[in-house]
CSV table of C-alpha atoms and ligand atoms in Angstrom, one decimal:
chain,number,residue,atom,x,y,z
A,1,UNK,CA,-5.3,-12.2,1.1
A,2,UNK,CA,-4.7,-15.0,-1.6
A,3,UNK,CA,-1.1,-14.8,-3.3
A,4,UNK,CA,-0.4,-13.2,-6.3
A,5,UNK,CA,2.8,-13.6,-9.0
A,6,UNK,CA,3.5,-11.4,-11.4
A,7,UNK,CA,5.6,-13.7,-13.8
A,8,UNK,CA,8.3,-12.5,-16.8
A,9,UNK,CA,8.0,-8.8,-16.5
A,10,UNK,CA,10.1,-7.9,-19.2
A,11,UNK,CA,11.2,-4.8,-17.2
A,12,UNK,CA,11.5,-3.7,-13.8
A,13,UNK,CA,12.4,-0.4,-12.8
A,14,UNK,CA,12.5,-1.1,-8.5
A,15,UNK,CA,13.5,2.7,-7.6
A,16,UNK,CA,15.2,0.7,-4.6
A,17,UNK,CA,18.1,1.8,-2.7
A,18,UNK,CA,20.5,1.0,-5.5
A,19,UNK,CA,18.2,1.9,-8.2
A,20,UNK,CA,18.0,-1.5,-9.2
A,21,UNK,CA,16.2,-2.1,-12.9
A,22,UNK,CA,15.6,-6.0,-13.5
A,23,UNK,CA,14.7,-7.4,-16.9
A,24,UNK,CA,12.7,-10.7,-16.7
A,25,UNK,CA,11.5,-11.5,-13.5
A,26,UNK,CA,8.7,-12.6,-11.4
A,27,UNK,CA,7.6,-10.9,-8.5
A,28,UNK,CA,5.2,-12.6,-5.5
A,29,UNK,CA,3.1,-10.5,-3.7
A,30,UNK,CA,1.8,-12.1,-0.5
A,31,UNK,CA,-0.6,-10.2,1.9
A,32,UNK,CA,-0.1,-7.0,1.0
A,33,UNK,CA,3.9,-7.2,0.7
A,34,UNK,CA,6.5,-7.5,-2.1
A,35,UNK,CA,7.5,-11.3,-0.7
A,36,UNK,CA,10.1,-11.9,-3.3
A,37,UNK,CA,11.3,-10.9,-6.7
A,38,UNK,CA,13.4,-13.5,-8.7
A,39,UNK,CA,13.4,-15.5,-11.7
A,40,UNK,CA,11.5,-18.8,-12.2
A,41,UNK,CA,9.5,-18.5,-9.0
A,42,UNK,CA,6.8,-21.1,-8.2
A,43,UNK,CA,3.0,-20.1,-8.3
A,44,UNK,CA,1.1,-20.7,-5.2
A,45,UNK,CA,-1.9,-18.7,-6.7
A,46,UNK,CA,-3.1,-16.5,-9.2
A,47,UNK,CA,-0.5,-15.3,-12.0
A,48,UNK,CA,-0.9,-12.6,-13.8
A,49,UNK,CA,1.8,-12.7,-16.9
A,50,UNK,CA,3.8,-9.2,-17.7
A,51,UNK,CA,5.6,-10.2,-20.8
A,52,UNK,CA,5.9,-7.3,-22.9
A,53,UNK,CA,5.0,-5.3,-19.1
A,54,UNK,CA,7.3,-2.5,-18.1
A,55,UNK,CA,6.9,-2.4,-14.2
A,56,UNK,CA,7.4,0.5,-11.8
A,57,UNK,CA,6.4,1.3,-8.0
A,58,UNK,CA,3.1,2.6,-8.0
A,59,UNK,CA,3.1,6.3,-8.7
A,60,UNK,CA,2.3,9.1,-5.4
A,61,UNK,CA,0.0,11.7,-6.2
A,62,UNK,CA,1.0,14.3,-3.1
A,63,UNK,CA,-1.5,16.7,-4.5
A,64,UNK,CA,-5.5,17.4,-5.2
A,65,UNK,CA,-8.7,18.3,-4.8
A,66,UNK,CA,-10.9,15.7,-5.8
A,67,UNK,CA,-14.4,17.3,-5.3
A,68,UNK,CA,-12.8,19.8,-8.5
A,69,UNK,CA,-13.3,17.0,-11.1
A,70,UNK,CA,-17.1,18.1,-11.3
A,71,UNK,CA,-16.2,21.6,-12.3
A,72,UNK,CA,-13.5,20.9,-14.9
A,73,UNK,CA,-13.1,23.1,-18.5
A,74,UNK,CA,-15.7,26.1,-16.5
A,75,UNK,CA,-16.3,28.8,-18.7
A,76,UNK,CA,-15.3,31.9,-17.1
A,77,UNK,CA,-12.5,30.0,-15.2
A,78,UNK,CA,-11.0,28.4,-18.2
A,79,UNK,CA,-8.6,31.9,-18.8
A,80,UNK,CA,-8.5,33.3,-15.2
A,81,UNK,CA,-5.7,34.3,-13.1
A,82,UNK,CA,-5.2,31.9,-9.4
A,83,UNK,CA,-7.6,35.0,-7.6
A,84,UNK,CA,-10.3,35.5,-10.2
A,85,UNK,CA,-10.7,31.3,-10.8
A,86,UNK,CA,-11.0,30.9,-7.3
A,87,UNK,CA,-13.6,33.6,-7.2
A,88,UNK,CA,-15.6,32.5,-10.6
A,89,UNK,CA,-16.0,28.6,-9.0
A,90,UNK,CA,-16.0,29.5,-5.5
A,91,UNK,CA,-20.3,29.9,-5.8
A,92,UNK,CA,-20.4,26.9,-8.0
A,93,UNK,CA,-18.4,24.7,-5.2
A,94,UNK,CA,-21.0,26.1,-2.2
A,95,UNK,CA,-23.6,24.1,-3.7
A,96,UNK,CA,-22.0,20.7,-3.6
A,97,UNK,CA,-23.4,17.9,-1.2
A,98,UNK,CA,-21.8,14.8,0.2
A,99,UNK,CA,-23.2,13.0,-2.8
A,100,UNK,CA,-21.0,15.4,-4.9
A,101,UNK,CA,-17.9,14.9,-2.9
A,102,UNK,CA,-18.5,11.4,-3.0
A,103,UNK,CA,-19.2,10.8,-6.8
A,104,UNK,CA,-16.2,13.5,-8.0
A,105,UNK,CA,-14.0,11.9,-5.9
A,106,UNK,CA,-14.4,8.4,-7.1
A,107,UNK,CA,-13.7,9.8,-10.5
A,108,UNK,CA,-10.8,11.2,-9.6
A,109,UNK,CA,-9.5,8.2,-8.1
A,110,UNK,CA,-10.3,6.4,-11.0
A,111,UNK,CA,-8.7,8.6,-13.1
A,112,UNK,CA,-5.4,8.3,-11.0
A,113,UNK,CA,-6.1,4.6,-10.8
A,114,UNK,CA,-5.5,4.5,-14.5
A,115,UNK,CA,-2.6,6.7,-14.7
A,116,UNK,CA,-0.4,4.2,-12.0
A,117,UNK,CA,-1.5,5.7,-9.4
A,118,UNK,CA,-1.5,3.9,-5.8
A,119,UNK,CA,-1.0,6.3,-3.2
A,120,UNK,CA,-2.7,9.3,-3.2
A,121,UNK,CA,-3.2,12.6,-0.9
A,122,UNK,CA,-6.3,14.9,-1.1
A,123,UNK,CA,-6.6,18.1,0.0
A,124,UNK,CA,-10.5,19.3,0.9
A,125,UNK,CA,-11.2,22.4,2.0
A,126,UNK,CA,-14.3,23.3,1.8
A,127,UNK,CA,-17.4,21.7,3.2
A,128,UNK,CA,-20.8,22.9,1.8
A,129,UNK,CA,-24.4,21.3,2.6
A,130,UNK,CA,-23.4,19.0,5.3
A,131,UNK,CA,-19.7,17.7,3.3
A,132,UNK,CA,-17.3,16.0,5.3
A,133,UNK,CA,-13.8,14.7,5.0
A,134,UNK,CA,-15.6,11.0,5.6
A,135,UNK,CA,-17.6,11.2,2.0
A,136,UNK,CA,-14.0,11.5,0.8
A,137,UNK,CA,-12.4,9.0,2.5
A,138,UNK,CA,-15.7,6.4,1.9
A,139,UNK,CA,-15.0,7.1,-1.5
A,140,UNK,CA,-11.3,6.0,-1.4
A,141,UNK,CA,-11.8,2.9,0.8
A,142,UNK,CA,-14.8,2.1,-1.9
A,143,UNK,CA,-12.4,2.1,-4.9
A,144,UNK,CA,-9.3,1.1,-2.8
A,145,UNK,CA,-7.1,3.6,-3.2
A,146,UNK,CA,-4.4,3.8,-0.2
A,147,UNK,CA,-5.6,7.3,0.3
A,148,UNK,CA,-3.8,10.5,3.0
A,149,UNK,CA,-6.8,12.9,3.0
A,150,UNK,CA,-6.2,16.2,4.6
A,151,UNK,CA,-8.6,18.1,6.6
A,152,UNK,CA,-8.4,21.5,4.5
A,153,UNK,CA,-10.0,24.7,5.9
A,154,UNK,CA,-11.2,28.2,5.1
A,155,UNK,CA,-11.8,31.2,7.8
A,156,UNK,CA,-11.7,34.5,6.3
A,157,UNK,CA,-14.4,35.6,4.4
A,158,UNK,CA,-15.0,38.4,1.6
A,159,UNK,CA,-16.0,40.4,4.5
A,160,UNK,CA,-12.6,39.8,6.5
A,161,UNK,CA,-10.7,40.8,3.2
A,162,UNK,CA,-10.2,37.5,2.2
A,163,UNK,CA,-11.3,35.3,-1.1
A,164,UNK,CA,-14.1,33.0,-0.4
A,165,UNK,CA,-17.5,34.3,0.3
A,166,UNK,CA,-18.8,34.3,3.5
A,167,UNK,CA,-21.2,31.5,3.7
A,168,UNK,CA,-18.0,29.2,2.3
A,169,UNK,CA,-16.0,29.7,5.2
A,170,UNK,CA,-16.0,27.9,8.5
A,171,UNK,CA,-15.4,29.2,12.6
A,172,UNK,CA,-12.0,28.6,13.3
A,173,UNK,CA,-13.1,26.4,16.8
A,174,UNK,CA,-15.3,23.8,15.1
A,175,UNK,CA,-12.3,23.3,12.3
A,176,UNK,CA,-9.9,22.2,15.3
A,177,UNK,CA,-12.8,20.2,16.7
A,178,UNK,CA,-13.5,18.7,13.6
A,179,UNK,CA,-9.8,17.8,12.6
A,180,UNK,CA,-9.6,16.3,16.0
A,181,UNK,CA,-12.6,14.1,15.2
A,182,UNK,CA,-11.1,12.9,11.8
A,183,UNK,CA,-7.7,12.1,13.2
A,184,UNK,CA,-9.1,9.8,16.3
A,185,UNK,CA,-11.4,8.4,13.8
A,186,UNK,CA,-9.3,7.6,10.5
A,187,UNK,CA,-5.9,8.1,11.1
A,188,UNK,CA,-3.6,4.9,11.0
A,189,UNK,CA,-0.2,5.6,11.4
A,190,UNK,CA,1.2,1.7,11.0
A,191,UNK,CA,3.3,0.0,8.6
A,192,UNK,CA,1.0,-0.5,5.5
A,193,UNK,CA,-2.0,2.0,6.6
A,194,UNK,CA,-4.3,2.2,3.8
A,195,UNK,CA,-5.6,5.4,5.6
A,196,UNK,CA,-3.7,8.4,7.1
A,197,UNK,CA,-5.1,12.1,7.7
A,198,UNK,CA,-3.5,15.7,7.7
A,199,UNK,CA,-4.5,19.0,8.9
A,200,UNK,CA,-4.5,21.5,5.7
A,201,UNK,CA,-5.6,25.2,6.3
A,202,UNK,CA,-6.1,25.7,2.4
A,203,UNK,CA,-3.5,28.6,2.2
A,204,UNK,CA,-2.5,31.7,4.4
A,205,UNK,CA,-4.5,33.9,2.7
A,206,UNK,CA,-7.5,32.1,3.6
A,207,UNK,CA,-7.2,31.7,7.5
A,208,UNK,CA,-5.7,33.5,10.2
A,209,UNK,CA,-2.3,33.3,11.8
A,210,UNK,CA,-3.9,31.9,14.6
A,211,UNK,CA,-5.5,29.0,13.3
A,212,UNK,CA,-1.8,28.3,11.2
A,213,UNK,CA,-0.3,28.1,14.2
A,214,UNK,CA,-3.0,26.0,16.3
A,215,UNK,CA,-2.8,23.3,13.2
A,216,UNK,CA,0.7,23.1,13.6
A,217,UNK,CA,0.1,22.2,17.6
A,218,UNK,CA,-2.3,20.0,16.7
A,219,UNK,CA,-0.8,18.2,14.2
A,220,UNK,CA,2.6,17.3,16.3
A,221,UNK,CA,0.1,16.8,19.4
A,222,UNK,CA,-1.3,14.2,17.3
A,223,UNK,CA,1.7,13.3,14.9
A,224,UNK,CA,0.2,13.7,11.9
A,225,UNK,CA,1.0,15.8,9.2
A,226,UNK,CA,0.7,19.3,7.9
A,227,UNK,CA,-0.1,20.5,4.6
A,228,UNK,CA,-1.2,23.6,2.6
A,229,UNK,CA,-0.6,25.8,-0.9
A,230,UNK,CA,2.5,27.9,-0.5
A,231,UNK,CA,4.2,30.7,-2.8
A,232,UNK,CA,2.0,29.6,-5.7
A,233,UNK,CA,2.4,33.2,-7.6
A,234,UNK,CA,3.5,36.8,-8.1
A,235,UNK,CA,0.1,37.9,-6.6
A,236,UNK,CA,0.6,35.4,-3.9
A,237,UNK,CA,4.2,36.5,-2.8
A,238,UNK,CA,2.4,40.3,-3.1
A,239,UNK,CA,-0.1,39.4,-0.7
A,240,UNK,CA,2.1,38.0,1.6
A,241,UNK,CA,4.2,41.1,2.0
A,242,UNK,CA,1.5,43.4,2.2
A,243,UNK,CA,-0.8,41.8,4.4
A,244,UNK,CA,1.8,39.6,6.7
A,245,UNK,CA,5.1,42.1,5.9
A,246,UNK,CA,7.3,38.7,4.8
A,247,UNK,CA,7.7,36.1,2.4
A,248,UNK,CA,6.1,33.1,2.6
A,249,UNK,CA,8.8,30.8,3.9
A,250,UNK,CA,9.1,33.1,6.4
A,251,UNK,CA,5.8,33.4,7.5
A,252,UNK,CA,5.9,29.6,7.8
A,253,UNK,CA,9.0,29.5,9.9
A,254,UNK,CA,7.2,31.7,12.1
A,255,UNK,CA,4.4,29.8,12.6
A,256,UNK,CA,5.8,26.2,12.8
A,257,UNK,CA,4.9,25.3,9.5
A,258,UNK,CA,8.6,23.8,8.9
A,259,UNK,CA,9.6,20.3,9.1
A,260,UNK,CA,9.2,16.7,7.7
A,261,UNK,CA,5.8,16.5,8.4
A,262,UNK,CA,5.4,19.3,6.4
A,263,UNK,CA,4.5,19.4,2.7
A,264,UNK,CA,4.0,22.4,0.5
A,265,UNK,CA,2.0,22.5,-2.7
A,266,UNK,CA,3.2,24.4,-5.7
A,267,UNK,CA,6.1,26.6,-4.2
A,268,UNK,CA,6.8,28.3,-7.6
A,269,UNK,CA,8.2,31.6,-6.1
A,270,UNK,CA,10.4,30.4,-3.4
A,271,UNK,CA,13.7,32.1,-3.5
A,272,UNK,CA,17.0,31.0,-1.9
A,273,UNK,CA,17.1,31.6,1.2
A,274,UNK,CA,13.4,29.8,1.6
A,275,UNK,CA,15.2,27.1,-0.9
A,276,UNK,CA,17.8,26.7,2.2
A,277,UNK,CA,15.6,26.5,4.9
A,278,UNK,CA,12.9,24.0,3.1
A,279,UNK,CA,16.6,21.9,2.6
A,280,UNK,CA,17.7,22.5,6.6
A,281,UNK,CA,14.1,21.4,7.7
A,282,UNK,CA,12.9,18.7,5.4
A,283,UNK,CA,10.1,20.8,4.2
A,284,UNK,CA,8.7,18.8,1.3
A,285,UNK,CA,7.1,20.5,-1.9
A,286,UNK,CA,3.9,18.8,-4.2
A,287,UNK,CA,5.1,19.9,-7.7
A,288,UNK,CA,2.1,20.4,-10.1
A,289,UNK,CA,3.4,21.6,-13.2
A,290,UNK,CA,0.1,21.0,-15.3
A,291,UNK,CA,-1.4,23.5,-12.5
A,292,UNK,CA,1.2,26.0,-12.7
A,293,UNK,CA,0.9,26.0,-16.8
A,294,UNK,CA,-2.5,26.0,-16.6
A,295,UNK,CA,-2.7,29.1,-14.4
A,296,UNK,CA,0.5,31.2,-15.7
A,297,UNK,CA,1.6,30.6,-12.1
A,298,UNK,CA,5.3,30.0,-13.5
A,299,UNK,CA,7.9,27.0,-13.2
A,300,UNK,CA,8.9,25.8,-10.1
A,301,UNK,CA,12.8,25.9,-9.4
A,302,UNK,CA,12.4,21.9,-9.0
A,303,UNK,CA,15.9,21.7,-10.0
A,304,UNK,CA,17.2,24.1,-7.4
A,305,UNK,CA,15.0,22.4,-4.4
A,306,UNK,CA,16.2,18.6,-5.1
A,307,UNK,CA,19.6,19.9,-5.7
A,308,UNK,CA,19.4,21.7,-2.1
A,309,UNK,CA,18.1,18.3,-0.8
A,310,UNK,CA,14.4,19.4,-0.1
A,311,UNK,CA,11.6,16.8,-0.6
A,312,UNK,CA,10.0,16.7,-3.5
A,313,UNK,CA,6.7,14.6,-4.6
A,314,UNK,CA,4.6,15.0,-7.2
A,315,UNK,CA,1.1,16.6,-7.8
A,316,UNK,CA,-1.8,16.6,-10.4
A,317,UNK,CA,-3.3,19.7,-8.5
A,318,UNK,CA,-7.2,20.2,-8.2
A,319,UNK,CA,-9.2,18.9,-11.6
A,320,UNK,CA,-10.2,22.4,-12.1
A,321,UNK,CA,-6.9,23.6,-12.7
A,322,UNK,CA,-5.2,21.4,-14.6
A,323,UNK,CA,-8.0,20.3,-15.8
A,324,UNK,CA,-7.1,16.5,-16.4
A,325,UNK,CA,-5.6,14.0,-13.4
A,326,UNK,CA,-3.3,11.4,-15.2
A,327,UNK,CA,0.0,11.0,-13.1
A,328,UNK,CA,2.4,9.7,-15.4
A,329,UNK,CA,1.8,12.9,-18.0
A,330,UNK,CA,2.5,14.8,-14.6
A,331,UNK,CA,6.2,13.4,-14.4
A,332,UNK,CA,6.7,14.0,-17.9
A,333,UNK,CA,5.5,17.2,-17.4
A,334,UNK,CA,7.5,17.6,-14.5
A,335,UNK,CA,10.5,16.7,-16.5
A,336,UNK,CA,9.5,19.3,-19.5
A,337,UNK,CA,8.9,22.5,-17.5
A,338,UNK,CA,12.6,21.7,-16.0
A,339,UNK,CA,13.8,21.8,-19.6
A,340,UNK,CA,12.4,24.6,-20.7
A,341,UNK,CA,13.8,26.7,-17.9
A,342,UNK,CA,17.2,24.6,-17.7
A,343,UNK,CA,18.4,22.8,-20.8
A,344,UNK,CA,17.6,19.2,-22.3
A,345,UNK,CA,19.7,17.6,-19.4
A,346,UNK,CA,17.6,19.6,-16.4
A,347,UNK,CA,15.7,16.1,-16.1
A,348,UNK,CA,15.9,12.8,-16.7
A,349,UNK,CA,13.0,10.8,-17.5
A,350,UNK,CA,14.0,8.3,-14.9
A,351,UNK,CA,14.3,11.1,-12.2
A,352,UNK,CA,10.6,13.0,-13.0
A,353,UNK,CA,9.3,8.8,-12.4
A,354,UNK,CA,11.9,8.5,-9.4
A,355,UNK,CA,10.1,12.0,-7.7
A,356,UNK,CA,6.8,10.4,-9.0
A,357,UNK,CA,7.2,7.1,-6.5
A,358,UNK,CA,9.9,7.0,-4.3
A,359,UNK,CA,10.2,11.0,-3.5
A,360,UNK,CA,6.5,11.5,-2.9
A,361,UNK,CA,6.3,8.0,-0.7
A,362,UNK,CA,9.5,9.4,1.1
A,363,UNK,CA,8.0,13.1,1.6
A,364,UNK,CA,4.6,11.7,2.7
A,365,UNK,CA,6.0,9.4,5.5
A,366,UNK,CA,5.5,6.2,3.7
A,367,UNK,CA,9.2,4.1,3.5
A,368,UNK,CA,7.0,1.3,3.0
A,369,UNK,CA,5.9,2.4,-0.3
A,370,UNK,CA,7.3,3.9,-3.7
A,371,UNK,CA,9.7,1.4,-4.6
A,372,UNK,CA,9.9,-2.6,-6.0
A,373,UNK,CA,11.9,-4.5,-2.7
A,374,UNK,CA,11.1,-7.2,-0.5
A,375,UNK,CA,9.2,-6.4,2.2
A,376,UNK,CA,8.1,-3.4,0.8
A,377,UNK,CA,4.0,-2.8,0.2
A,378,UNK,CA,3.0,-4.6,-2.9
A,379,UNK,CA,1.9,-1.1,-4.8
A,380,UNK,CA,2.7,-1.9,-8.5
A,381,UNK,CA,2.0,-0.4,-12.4
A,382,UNK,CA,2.1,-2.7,-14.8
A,383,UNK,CA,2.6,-0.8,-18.2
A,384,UNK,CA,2.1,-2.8,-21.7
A,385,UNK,CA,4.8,-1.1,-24.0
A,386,UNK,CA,3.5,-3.5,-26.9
A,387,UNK,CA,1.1,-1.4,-27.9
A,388,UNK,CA,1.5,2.0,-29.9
A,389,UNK,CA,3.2,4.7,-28.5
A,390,UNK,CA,5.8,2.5,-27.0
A,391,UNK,CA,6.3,1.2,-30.8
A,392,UNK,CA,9.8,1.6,-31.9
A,393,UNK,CA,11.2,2.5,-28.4
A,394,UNK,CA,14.5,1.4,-27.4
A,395,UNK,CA,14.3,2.3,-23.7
A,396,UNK,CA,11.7,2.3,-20.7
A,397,UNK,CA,12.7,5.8,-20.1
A,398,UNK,CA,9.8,5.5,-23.3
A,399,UNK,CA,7.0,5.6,-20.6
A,400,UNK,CA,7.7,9.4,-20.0
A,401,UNK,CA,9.1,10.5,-23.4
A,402,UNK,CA,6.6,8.5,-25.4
A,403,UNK,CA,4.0,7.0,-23.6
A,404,UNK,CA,1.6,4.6,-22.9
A,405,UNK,CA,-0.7,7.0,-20.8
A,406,UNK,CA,-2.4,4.2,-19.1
A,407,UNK,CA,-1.9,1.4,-17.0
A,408,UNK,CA,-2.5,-2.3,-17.9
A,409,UNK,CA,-2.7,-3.4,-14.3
A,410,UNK,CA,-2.3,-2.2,-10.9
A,411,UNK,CA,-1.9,-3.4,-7.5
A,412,UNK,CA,-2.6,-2.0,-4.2
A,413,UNK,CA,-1.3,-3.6,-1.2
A,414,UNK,CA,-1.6,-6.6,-3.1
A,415,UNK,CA,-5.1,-6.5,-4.9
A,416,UNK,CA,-5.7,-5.7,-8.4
A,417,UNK,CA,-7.4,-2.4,-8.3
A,418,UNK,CA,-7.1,-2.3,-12.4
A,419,UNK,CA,-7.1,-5.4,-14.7
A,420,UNK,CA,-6.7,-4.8,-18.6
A,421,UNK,CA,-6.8,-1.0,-18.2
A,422,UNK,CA,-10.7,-1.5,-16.6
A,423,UNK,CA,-10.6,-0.2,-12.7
A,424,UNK,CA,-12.0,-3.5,-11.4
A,425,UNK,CA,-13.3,-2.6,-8.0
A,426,UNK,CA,-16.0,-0.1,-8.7
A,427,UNK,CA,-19.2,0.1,-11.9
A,428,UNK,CA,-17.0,3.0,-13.2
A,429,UNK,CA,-19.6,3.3,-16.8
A,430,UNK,CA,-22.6,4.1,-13.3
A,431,UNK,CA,-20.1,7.0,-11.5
A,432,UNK,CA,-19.3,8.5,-15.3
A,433,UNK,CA,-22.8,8.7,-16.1
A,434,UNK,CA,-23.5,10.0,-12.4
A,435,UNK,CA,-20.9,12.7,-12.4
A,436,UNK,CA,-22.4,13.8,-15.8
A,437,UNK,CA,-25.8,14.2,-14.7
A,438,UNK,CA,-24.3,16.4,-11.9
A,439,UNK,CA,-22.4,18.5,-13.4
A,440,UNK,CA,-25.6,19.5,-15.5
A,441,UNK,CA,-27.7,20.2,-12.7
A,442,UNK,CA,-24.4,22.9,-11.4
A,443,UNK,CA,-24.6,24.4,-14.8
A,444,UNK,CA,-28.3,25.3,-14.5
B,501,ZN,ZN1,-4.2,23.0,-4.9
């Protein structure tokens, strides 16, 4: 891969081990890896000048569900509580193909693309028409997004007493066969992977305690990870004690859904003692505050859980529920809702960015991404803060507090994904237009 140097960033925050922020250096990006950061280094090939440039680790999106961005602003669903949206878009999802996986997702990773985004999971749980986790992952390798798709799943039907309708949901055999299939065919668990896959039941209310448990076995059989939506709301922590007679946390002590390769999404409602034992395990948590606004779910106690020492990544949530995917309004987002429950000094805008890069990298296994050091993987954002919103500012803690919303530039392992705020590896104008046209047919 030709050699890239990034020359005069103004600013560099490196979210490296010392928290290191630079101002004025260059930083050479050879196959893939951040080869050295200095001042006045010599080109070799192709330099892209960041005067004026803020620069920050990529950003880690540790939560979504890309195929949602063709069913965003629904009416019906635009007002519901988490039950009745799920039920309102539930018949709207079962008629998706692999085309509409495929085009949804791309948008979605533009989106993230454009809002610094490098690394990103996906969570997929249903698989209408002949769907599969590859459309997803095609999608991904397409736009070249370093991508951890998980292989979600639903079981219990409306006739079970579940959510989904019947014809959504899936036998709980050919989910472990096909999660087996995904994981000898896309997993890569080396330095630098561009491609790693989880196993994600979509959430306890929607498979049984038996398949929790096999996905657990089968995920530390194969060493990948494990990941679901957990405590999300009132009526979720009600469910649980009616139907499973224990909170959450507890339910997923029981069932060996504890751990570092464990990851949570939302978590609103833990309470202490599932605070603690997410802290003694390493259980990480996707924070998606946009999600949790957006649904009255409630704020998560993201101040309590990094303060206990539990993992904690970032998370735009499903494009249905938020309804708009743009990372870096996530971490200030992230940095709001704490202030709103906690005070002004809750969060810092250089700790919602540090959860945004370095704490989702961390919780998702990747200690070769998230941060600006040598030897690290050449994921970069390249923010202009010449332009308006960053007018007048005195600090880069501007990118959360003021803006810009967009990137200029951004690397992934080492190639420019976006160049002048344009996503540069796909005819994004052809997938708008495509999505469009889809979304019309759904609505008829
Ligand atoms: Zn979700």
């Amino acid at each position: 891969m030709p050699e890239i140097l990034i020359r005069n960033a103004s600013h560099v925050v490196t979210m490296d081990d010392r928290r290191r922020e630079l101002a004025g250096v260059d930083i050479r990006l050879v196959d893939g890896v951040i080869a050295e950061i200095g001042q006045g280094l010599s080109a070799k090939g192709e330099v892209v000048g960041a005067e004026g440039c803020v620069v920050t680790p990529g950003l880690v999106n540790t939560h979504h569900h890309l195929f949602q961005t063709l069913t965003r602003a629904v009416p019906g669903a635009q007002d519901a509580l988490l039950f009745g949206w799920l039920q309102k878009l539930y018949p709207i999802w079962s008629r998706f193909s692999p085309e509409e996986i495929f085009v949804s997702a791309q948008i979605g990773l533009a989106e993230l693309m454009l809002s610094g985004c490098t690394l990103t999971s996906d969570h997929l749980y249903l698989f209408p028409n002949g769907s599969r986790l590859d459309d997803t992952i095609a999608a991904a390798a397409e736009i070249g997004m370093r991508f951890h798709p998980t292989r979600g799943a639903m079981s219990i039907g409306e006739s079970d007493g579940g959510l989904p309708p019947d014809a959504m949901v899936e036998r709980e055999d050919a989910i472990l066969k096909d999660a087996i299939r995904l994981v000898d065919r896309f997993h890569d668990p080396s330095e630098g992977s561009m491609c790693r896959v989880g196993i994600a039941p979509c959430s306890p209310f929607s498979v049984s305690r038996d398949l929790m448990r096999e996905a657990a076995l089968l995920a530390r059989d194969k060493k990948v990870m494990l990941h679901t939506h957990l405590a999300e709301n009132d009526e979720d922590i009600a469910y649980s004690l009616e139907r499973f007679g224990c909170r959450p946390g507890q339910y997923a002590e029981e069932l060996g859904w504890v751990g570092d390769d464990v990851w949570h999404a939302h978590c609103v409602k833990l309470d202490g003692d599932e605070i603690g034992l997410f802290a003694r395990t390493r259980t990480g948590v996707a924070h998606c505050p946009c999600s949790n606004c957006r649904l009255g779910s409630g704020i998560a106690p993201v101040r309590a859980l990094r303060d206990a020492g539990v993992p904690v990544g970032l998370g735009v949530d499903g494009s249905a529920s938020n309804d708009a995917g743009n990372l870096v309004l996530e971490a200030r987002q992230a940095m709001l809702m704490q202030r709103v429950s906690r005070g002004a000094d809750a969060m810092s805008a250089r700790e919602a960015l540090e959860i945004a890069t370095r704490g989702g990298a961390e919780m998702l296994g990747r200690d070769d991404c998230g941060q600006i050091a040598v030897g690290k993987r050449a994921d970069l954002a390249l923010w202009d803060v010449g332009g308006l919103e960053s007018a007048g500012s005195w600090d880069p803690a501007a990118l959360l507090l003021a803006g810009p919303l967009r990137v200029r530039d951004l690397f992934i392992e080492g190639r420019q994904v976006v160049r002048g705020g344009q996503v540069a590896t796909i005819d994004l104008p052809r997938v708008i237009a495509r999505q469009n046209a889809l979304a019309r047919q759904l609505a008829t």
